[in-house]
Tab-separated table of C-alpha atoms in Angstrom:
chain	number	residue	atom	x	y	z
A	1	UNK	CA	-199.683	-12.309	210.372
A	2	UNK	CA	-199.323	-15.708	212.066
A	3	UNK	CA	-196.610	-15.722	214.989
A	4	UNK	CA	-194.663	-17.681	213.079
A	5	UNK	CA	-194.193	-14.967	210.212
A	6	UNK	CA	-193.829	-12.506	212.332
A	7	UNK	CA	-191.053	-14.018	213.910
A	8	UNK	CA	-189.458	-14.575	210.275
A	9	UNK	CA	-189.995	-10.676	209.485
A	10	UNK	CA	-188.837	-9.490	212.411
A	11	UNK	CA	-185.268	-11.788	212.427
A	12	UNK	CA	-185.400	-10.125	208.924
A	13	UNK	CA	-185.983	-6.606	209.948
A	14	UNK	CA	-182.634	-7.375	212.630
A	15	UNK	CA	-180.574	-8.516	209.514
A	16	UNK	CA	-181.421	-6.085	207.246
A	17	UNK	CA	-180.458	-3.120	210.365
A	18	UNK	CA	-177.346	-5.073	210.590
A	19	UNK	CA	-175.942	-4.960	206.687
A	20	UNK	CA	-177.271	-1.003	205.863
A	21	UNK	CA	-174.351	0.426	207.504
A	22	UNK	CA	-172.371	-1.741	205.349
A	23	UNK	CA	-174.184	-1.394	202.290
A	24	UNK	CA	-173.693	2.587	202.698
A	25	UNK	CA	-170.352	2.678	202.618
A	26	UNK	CA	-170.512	1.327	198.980
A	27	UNK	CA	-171.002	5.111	197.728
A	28	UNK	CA	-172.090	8.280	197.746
A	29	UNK	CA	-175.143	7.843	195.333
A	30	UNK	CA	-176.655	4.918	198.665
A	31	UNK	CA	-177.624	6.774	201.783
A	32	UNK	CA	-179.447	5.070	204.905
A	33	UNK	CA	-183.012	5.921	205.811
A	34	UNK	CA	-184.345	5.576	209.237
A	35	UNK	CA	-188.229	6.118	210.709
A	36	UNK	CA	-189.900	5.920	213.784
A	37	UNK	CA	-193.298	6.976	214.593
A	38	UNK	CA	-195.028	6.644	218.109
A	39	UNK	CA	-198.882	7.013	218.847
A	40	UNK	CA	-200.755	6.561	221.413
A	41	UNK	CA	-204.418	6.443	220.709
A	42	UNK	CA	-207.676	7.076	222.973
A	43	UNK	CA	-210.952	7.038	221.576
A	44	UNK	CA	-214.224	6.763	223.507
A	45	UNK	CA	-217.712	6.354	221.890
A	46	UNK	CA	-220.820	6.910	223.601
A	47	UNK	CA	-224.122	5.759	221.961
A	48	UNK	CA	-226.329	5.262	224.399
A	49	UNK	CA	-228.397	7.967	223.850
A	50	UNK	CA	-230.025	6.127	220.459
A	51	UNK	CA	-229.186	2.797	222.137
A	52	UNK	CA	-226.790	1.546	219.987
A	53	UNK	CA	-228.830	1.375	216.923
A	54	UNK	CA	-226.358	2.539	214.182
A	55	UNK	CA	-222.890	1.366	215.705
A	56	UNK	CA	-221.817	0.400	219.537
A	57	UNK	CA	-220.302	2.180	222.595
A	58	UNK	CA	-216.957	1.058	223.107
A	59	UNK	CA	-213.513	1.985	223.523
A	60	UNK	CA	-210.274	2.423	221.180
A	61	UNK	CA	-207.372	2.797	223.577
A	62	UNK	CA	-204.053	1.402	221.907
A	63	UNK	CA	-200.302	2.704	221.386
A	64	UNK	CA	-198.449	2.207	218.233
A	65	UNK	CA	-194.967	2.401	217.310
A	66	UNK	CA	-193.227	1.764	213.807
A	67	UNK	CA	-190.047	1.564	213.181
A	68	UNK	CA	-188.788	1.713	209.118
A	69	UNK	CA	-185.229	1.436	207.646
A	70	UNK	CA	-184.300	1.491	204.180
A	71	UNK	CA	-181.761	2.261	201.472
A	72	UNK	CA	-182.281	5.212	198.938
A	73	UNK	CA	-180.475	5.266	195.407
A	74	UNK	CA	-179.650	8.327	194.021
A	75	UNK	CA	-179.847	8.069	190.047
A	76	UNK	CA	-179.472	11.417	189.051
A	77	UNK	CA	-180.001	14.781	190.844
A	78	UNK	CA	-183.660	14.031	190.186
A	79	UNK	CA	-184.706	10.486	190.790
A	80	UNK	CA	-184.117	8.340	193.743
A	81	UNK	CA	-185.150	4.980	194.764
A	82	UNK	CA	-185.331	3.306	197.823
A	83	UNK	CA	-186.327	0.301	199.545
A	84	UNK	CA	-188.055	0.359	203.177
A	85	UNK	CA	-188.966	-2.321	205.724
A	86	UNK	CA	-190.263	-2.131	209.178
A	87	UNK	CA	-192.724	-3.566	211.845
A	88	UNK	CA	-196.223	-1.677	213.015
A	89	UNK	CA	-196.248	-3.118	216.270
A	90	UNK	CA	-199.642	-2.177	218.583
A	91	UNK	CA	-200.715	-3.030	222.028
A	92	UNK	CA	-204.412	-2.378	222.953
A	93	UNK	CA	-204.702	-1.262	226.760
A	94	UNK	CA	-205.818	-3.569	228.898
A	95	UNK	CA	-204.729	-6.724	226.416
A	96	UNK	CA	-203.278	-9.449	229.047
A	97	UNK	CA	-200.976	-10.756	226.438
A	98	UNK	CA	-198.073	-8.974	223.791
A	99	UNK	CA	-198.415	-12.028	221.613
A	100	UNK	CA	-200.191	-10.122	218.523
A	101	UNK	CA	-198.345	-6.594	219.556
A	102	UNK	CA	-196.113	-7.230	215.868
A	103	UNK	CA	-198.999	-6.733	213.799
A	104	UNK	CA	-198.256	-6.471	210.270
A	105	UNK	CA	-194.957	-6.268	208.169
A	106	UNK	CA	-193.915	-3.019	206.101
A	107	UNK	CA	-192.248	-3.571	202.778
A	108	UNK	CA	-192.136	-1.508	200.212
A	109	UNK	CA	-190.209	0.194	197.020
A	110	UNK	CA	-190.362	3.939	196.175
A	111	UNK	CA	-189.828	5.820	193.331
A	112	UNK	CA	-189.431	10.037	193.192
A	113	UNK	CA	-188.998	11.665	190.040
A	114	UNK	CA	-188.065	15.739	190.441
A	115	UNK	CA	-188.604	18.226	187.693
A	116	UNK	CA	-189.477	21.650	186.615
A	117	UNK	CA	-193.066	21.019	186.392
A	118	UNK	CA	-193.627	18.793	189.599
A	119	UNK	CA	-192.999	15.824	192.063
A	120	UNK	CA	-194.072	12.309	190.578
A	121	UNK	CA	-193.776	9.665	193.463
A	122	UNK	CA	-194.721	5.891	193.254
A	123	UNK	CA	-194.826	3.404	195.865
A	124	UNK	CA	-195.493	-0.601	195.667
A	125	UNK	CA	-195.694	-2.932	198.760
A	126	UNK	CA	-196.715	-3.027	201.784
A	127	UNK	CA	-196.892	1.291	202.740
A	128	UNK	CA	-198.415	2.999	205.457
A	129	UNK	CA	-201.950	4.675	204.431
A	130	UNK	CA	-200.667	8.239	205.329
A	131	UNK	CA	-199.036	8.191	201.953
A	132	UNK	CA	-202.739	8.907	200.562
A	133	UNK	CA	-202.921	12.605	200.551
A	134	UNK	CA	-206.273	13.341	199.206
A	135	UNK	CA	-209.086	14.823	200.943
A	136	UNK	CA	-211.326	11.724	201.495
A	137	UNK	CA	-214.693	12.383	203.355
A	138	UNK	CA	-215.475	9.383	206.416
A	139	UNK	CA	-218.297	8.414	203.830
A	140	UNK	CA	-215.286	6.877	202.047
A	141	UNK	CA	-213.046	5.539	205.209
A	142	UNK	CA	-214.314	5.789	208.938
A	143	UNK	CA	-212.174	7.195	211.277
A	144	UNK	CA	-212.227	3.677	213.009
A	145	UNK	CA	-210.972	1.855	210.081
A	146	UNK	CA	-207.914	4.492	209.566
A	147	UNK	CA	-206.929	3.943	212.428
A	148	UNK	CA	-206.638	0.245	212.138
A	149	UNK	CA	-206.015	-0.801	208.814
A	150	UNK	CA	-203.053	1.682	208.838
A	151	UNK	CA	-200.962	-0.041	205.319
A	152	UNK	CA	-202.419	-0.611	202.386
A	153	UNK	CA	-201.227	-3.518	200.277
A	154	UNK	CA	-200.534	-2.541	196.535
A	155	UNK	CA	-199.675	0.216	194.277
A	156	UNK	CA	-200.083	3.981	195.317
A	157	UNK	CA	-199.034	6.483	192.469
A	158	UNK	CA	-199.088	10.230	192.774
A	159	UNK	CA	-198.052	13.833	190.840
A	160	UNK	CA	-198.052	16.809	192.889
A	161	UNK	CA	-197.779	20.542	191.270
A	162	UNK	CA	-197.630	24.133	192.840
A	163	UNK	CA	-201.103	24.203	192.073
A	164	UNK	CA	-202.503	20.635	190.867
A	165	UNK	CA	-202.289	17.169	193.053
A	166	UNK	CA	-203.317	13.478	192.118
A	167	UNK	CA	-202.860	10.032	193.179
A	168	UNK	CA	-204.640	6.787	192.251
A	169	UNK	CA	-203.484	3.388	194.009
A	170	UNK	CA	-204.777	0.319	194.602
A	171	UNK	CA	-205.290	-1.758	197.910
A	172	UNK	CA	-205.452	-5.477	197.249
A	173	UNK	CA	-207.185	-6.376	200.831
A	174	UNK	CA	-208.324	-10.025	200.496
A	175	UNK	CA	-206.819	-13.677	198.358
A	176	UNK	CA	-209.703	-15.536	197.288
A	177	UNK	CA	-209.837	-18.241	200.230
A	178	UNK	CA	-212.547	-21.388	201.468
A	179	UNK	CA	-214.015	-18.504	203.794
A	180	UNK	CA	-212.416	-14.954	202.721
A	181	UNK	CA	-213.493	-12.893	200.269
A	182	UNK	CA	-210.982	-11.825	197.056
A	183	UNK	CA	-211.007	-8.004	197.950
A	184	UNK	CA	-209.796	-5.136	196.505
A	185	UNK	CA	-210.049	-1.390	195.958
A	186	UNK	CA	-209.450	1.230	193.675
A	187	UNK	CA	-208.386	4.851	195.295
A	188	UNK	CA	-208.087	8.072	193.529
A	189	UNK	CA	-208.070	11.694	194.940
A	190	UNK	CA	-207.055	15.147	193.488
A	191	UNK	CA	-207.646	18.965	193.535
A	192	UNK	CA	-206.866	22.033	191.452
A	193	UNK	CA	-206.238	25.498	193.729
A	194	UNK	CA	-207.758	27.814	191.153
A	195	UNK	CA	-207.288	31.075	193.015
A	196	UNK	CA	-206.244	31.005	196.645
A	197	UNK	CA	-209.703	30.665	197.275
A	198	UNK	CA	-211.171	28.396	195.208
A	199	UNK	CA	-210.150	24.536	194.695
A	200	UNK	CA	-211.476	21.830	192.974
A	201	UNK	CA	-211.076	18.303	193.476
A	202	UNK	CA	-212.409	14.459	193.703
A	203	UNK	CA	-212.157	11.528	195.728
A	204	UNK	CA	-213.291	8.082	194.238
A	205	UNK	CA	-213.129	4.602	195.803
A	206	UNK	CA	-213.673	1.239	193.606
A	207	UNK	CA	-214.360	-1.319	195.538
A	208	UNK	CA	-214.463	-4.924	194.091
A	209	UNK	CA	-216.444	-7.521	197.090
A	210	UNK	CA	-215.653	-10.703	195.314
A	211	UNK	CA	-216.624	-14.234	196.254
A	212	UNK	CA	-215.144	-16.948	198.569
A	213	UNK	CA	-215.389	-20.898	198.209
A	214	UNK	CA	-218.304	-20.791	200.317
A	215	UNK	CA	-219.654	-17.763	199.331
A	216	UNK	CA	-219.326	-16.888	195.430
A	217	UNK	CA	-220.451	-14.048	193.244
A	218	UNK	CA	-219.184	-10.167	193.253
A	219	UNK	CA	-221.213	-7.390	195.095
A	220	UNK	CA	-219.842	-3.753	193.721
A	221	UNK	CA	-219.380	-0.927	195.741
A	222	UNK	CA	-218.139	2.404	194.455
A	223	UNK	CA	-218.144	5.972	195.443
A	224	UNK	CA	-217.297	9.204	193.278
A	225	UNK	CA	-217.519	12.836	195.128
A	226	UNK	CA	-216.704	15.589	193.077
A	227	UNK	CA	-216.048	18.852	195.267
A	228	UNK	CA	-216.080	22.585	195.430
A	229	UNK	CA	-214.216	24.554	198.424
A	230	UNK	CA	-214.150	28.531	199.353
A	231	UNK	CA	-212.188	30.006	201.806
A	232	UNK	CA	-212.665	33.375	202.863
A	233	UNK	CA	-209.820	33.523	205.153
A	234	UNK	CA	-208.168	36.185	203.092
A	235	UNK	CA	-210.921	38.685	203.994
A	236	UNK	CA	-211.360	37.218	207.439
A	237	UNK	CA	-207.699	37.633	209.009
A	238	UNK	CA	-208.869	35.930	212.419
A	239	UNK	CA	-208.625	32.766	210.734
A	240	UNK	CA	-206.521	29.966	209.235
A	241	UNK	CA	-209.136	28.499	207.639
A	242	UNK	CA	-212.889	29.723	207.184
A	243	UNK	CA	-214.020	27.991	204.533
A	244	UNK	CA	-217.264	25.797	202.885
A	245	UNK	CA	-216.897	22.574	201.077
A	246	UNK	CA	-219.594	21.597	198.585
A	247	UNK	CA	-219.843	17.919	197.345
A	248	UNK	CA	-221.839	15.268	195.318
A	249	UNK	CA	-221.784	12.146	196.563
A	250	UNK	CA	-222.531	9.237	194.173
A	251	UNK	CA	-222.845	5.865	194.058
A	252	UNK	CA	-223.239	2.806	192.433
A	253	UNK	CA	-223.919	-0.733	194.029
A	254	UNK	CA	-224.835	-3.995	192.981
A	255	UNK	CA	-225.239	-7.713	194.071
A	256	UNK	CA	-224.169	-9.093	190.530
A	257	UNK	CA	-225.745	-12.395	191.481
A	258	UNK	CA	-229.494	-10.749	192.424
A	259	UNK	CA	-229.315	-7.551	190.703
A	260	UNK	CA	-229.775	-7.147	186.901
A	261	UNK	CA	-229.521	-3.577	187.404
A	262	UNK	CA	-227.379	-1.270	189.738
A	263	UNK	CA	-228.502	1.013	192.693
A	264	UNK	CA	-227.338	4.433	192.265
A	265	UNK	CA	-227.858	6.502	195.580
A	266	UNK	CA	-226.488	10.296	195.621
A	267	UNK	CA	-226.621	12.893	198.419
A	268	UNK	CA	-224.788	16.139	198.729
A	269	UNK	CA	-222.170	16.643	201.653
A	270	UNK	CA	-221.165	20.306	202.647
A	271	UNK	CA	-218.520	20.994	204.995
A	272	UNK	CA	-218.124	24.367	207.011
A	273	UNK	CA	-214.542	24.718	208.946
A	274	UNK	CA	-213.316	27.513	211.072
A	275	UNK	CA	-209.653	27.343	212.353
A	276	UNK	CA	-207.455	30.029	214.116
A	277	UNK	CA	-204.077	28.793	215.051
A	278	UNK	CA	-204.929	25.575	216.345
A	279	UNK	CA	-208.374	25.399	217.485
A	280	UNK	CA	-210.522	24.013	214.615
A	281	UNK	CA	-214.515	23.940	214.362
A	282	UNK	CA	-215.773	21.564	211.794
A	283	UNK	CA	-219.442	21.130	210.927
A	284	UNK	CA	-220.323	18.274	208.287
A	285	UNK	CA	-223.763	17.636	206.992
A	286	UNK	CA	-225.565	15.097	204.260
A	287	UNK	CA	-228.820	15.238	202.755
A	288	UNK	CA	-229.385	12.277	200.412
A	289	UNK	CA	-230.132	8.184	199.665
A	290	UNK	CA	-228.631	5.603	201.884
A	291	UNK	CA	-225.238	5.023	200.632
A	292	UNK	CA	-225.168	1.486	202.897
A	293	UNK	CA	-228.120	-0.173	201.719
A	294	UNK	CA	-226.554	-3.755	201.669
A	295	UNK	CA	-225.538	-3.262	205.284
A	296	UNK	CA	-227.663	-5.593	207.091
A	297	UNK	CA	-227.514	-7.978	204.425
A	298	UNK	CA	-226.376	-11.524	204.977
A	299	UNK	CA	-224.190	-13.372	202.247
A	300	UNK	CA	-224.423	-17.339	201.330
A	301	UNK	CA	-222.010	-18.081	203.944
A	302	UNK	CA	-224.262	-15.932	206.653
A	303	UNK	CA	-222.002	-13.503	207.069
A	304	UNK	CA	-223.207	-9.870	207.423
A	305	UNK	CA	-221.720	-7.228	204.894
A	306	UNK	CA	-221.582	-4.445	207.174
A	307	UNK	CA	-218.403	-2.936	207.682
A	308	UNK	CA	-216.819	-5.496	205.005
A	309	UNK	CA	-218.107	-4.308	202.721
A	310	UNK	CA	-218.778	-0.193	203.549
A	311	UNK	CA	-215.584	1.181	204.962
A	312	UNK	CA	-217.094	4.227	205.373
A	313	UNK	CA	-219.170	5.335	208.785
A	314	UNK	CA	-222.488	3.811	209.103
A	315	UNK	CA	-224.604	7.336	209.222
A	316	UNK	CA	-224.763	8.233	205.632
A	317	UNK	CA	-228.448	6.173	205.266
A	318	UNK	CA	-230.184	9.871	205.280
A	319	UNK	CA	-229.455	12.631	206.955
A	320	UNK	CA	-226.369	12.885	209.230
A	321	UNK	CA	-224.935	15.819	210.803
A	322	UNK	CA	-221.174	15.759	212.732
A	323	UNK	CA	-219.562	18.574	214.862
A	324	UNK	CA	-216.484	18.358	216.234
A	325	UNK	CA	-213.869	20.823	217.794
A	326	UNK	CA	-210.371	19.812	218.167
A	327	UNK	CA	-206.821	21.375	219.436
A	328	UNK	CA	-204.247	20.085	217.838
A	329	UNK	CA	-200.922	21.714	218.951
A	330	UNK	CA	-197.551	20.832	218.217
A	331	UNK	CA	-195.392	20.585	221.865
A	332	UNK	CA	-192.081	20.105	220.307
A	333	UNK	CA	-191.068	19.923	216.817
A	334	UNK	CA	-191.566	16.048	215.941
A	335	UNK	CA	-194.265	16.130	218.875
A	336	UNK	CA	-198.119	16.538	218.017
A	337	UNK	CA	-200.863	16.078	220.245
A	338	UNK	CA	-204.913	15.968	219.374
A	339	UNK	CA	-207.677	16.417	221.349
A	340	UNK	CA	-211.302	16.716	219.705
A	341	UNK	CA	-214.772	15.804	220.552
A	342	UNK	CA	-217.750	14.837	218.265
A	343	UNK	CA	-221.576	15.044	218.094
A	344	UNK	CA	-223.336	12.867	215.951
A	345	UNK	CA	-227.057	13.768	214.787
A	346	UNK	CA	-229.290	12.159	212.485
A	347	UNK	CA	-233.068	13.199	211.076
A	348	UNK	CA	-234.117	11.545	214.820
A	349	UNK	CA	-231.802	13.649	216.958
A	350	UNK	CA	-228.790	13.486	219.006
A	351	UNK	CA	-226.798	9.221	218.161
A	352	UNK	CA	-223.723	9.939	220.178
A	353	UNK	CA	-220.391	11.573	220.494
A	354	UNK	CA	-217.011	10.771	221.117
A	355	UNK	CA	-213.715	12.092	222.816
A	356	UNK	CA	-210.391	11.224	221.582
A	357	UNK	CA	-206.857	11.776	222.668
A	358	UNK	CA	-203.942	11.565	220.343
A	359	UNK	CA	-199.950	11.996	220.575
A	360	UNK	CA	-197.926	11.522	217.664
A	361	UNK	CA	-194.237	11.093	218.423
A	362	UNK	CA	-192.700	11.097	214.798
A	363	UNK	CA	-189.191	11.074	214.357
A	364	UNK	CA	-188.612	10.922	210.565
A	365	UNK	CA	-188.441	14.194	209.865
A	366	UNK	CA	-185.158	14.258	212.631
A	367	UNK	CA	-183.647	11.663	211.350
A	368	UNK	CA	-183.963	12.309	208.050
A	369	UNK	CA	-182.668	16.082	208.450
A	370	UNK	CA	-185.775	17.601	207.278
């Protein structure tokens, strides 16, 4: 956002807190909706140890806060609409200006249908990514990049069951400019709970790289992982959670301009997670092709595709092993904090680690009575 639209949102964001209180009084089927959510964010990455080669030591050390309001429509006892707006406003430590603290808008419609079988929801705006509820491995989205790209711009829709869940949106990321790229990505996700301990489930990501001015053609990049996940905690009563994830990971890439024929690289991904209470153990582990093989390829305009066009973390080229351990207990209710520390390992040893510190301050569920 330029300064000068944020400025416009934000006189917006004033008006619009001025008039609900107004606009609820107009019945008993419009109710206000508030939100506010607060987190502060350290993470420290040390790669020294394989000298940088895959990705950099540096430092994420920011605090967040978003505040939403809204009206919500009540058009039956089972469907409701409402409108939100609000500001994600972040300050990176250290920064010796606030002038980019307002850092994108939030805008958005919703939709939730209630019935006997399930919960259909649909959103379309501008919506913050933790609306996604699927179970989307970091060859998909890096931790980095969740952290900040936190809205997606588009359509999210999603049907959730005792037993079933899905939800397919799409993130329109880039306009077709002299220098940027048109950009934009399909996301599904879903998973069937067989027996309490069995499930099933996906996660797919279509991602369209198109051209610039400078820079035309289309480079595809998509990602299917179909998964299998046992948990024995029923015979183990220690644990929360002891459980093995099994998945395929598939893909298919292509430089439409220099390719007559797609890349299809595949690797399996297994995932082994111990929790009691809230100490968690995860170990994740792939064995396949290099699912970033366009990485340190340069485009007409000499610009790298790296990240831009792989969202995911840059160790899936082989072998890649990551363990972590992480506390996550709740202080208060509406108060979370997270502390965890990784080790990442590929076919030529120990890469790096990282420690990260999070507190979530997250006041919806208060204000909204929940």
């Amino acid at each position: 956002m330029t300064m000068g639209c944020k400025v416009k949102f934000i006189a917006i964001f004033a008006g619009l807190l001025t008039m609900l209180p107004l606009a609820a009084q107009s019945g008993k089927d419009l109710s206000l909706k508030y939100g506010l959510d607060f987190l502060y964010h350290f993470d420290n990455r040390e790669f020294s140890s394989s000298s940088d080669k895959v990705t950099r030591s540096y430092t994420e050390h920011s605090a967040v806060l978003v505040p939403t309001v809204g009206i919500q429509v009540r058009q039956s006892g089972n469907v409701l609409h409402s409108l939100n707006g609000g500001i994600d406003f972040q300050h990176d430590m250290g920064s010796q200006t606030w002038r980019h603290t307002a850092k994108e808008g939030i805008l958005y419609y919703q939709a939730d249908v209630i019935s006997e079988k399930g919960l259909f929801q649909g959103l379309a705006g501008i919506f913050p990514r933790r609306s996604l509820e699927g179970n989307y491995s970091e060859a998909f989205f890096s931790d980095s990049l969740l952290f900040n790209d936190r809205n997606l711009e588009g359509v999210l829709l999603k049907w959730k069951s005792r037993s079933f869940y899905a939800e397919l949106g799409c993130d329109w990321m880039g306009k077709e400019g002299q220098q940027r790229r048109e950009r934009f990505q399909l996301i599904s996700a879903g998973s069937w709970q067989a027996t309490p301990a069995l499930t099933l489930g996906w996660t797919g990501l279509f991602y369209h790289y198109a051209g610039s001015k400078v820079a035309p053609g289309v480079v595809d990049n998509h990602l299917l992982e179909p998964w299998i996940k046992a948990d024995a905690a029923r015979i183990a009563p220690w644990f929360n959670e002891l459980s093995l994830q099994a998945g395929l990971l598939v893909g298919y890439q292509r430089n439409r301009k220099v390719q007559r024929d797609p890349d299809i690289p595949a690797g399996g991904e297994f995932t082994i997670t111990a929790r009691h209470k809230k100490l968690t153990f995860k170990n994740i582990t792939y064995f396949g092709d290099n699912l970033q093989a366009m990485y340190h390829l340069r485009d007409e305009s000499d610009t790298i595709y790296g990240n831009n066009l792989y969202p995911g973390l840059p160790f899936y080229t082989g072998f890649y092993n990551r363990a972590e351990l992480s506390w996550e207990p709740e202080i208060v209710k509406y108060v979370n904090l997270r502390l965890a520390a990784r080790a990442h390992f590929s076919k030529d040893g120990f890469l790096g680690w990282q420690q990260l510190v999070s507190v979530r301050f997250n006041l919806e569920g208060f204000l909204f009575g929940d």
